[in-house]
Amino acid sequence: EQVVELSGVVKRYGNFTAVEPMNLAVEAGAFVTLLGPSGCGKTTTLRMVAGLAAPSAGDILIKGARVNDVPIHKRNLGIVFQNYALFPHKTVFDNVAFGLKYRKAAKAQIAERVSRALDLVQLPQMADRFPNQLSGGQQQRIALARAIVVEPDVLLLDEPLSALDANLREGMRVELKKIQHQLGITTIFVTHDQSEALAMSDKIIVMNQGRIEQEGSPEDVYTRP
Ligand code: ADP
Ligand code: ADP
């Protein structure tokens, strides 16, 4: 089953083409990484999948529906960016609960699901803290909890680890991959870091100057001459 499908997707900014006609299919439960140097079009691609930018041409389907035909409040996506930006005046609980409240989930269900998400990111005791009372790594884990708590169709991660220091980044790789695998959640991950891509991905899409240069399993991508 293909959860995400891009066909002939193009993004132009004026005369400049940031993404050349691109085709991509992401299978249910897969962890797919867009890898490439700064400026190659990774974020632009991810933003289009998120429905935050409209393609200049082509179609993006999530579970068979065109992203831009689905109203924003009905899109079931989990998004974590590099500058994870938690709501500073909300507690951890309310940050994580945000998407569920927005969807008008029942209070008991909110409490149960938030607590499960906080367990998953191994911060069960932090519900009443505010973001500025947490370390960077803890904030990043809360951002992940906030994204997964709604059981999204797709988890979209844009360099979510790059603001962390090197040690923490390695630990978080393992943790993030474990959570993704445990939940079986279809994930698109953006990074310029080869070792991250290698450690985490089922499939790597190598991008360069708006084009897919190569794609395959980490073994395929790294052992080809
Ligand atoms: P990456 O995520 O791989 O670093 P981006 O997708 O952010 O690359 O950017 C791809 C190209 O598109 C870059 O050359 C960037 O400068 C350009 N670009 C991105 N957003 C805009 C925009 N809003 N207006 C004009 N050019 C943009
Ligand atoms: P609202 O946003 O509707 O004013 P709150 O954000 O204060 O309400 O809380 C919404 C619900 O989540 C309430 O039922 C509240 O008891 C529950 N809640 C808030 N914080 C926690 C927490 N740390 N642990 C468990 N439940 C909580």
XYZ file of N, CA, C and O in Angstrom, residues 26 38 42 55 69 90 183 203:
32
model
N 5.772 6.273 -1.263
C 6.192 5.857 0.078
C 5.209 4.813 0.588
O 4.009 5.068 0.683
N 22.439 21.204 1.170
C 21.603 22.372 1.386
C 21.179 22.969 0.041
O 22.002 23.084 -0.868
N 14.895 19.611 -0.592
C 14.304 18.674 0.376
C 13.138 19.290 1.140
O 12.049 18.723 1.207
N 2.233 22.618 -5.134
C 3.105 22.343 -6.276
C 2.750 23.259 -7.452
O 1.593 23.641 -7.600
N -6.603 19.294 -1.783
C -8.066 19.229 -1.779
C -8.614 18.971 -0.382
O -9.819 19.077 -0.160
N 2.296 27.119 27.172
C 1.513 25.931 27.500
C 2.407 24.917 28.203
O 3.604 24.835 27.911
N 5.531 2.049 16.305
C 4.204 2.525 15.916
C 3.875 2.141 14.472
O 2.735 2.275 14.041
N 14.571 3.414 3.118
C 14.842 3.819 1.745
C 15.421 5.229 1.767
O 14.941 6.073 2.525
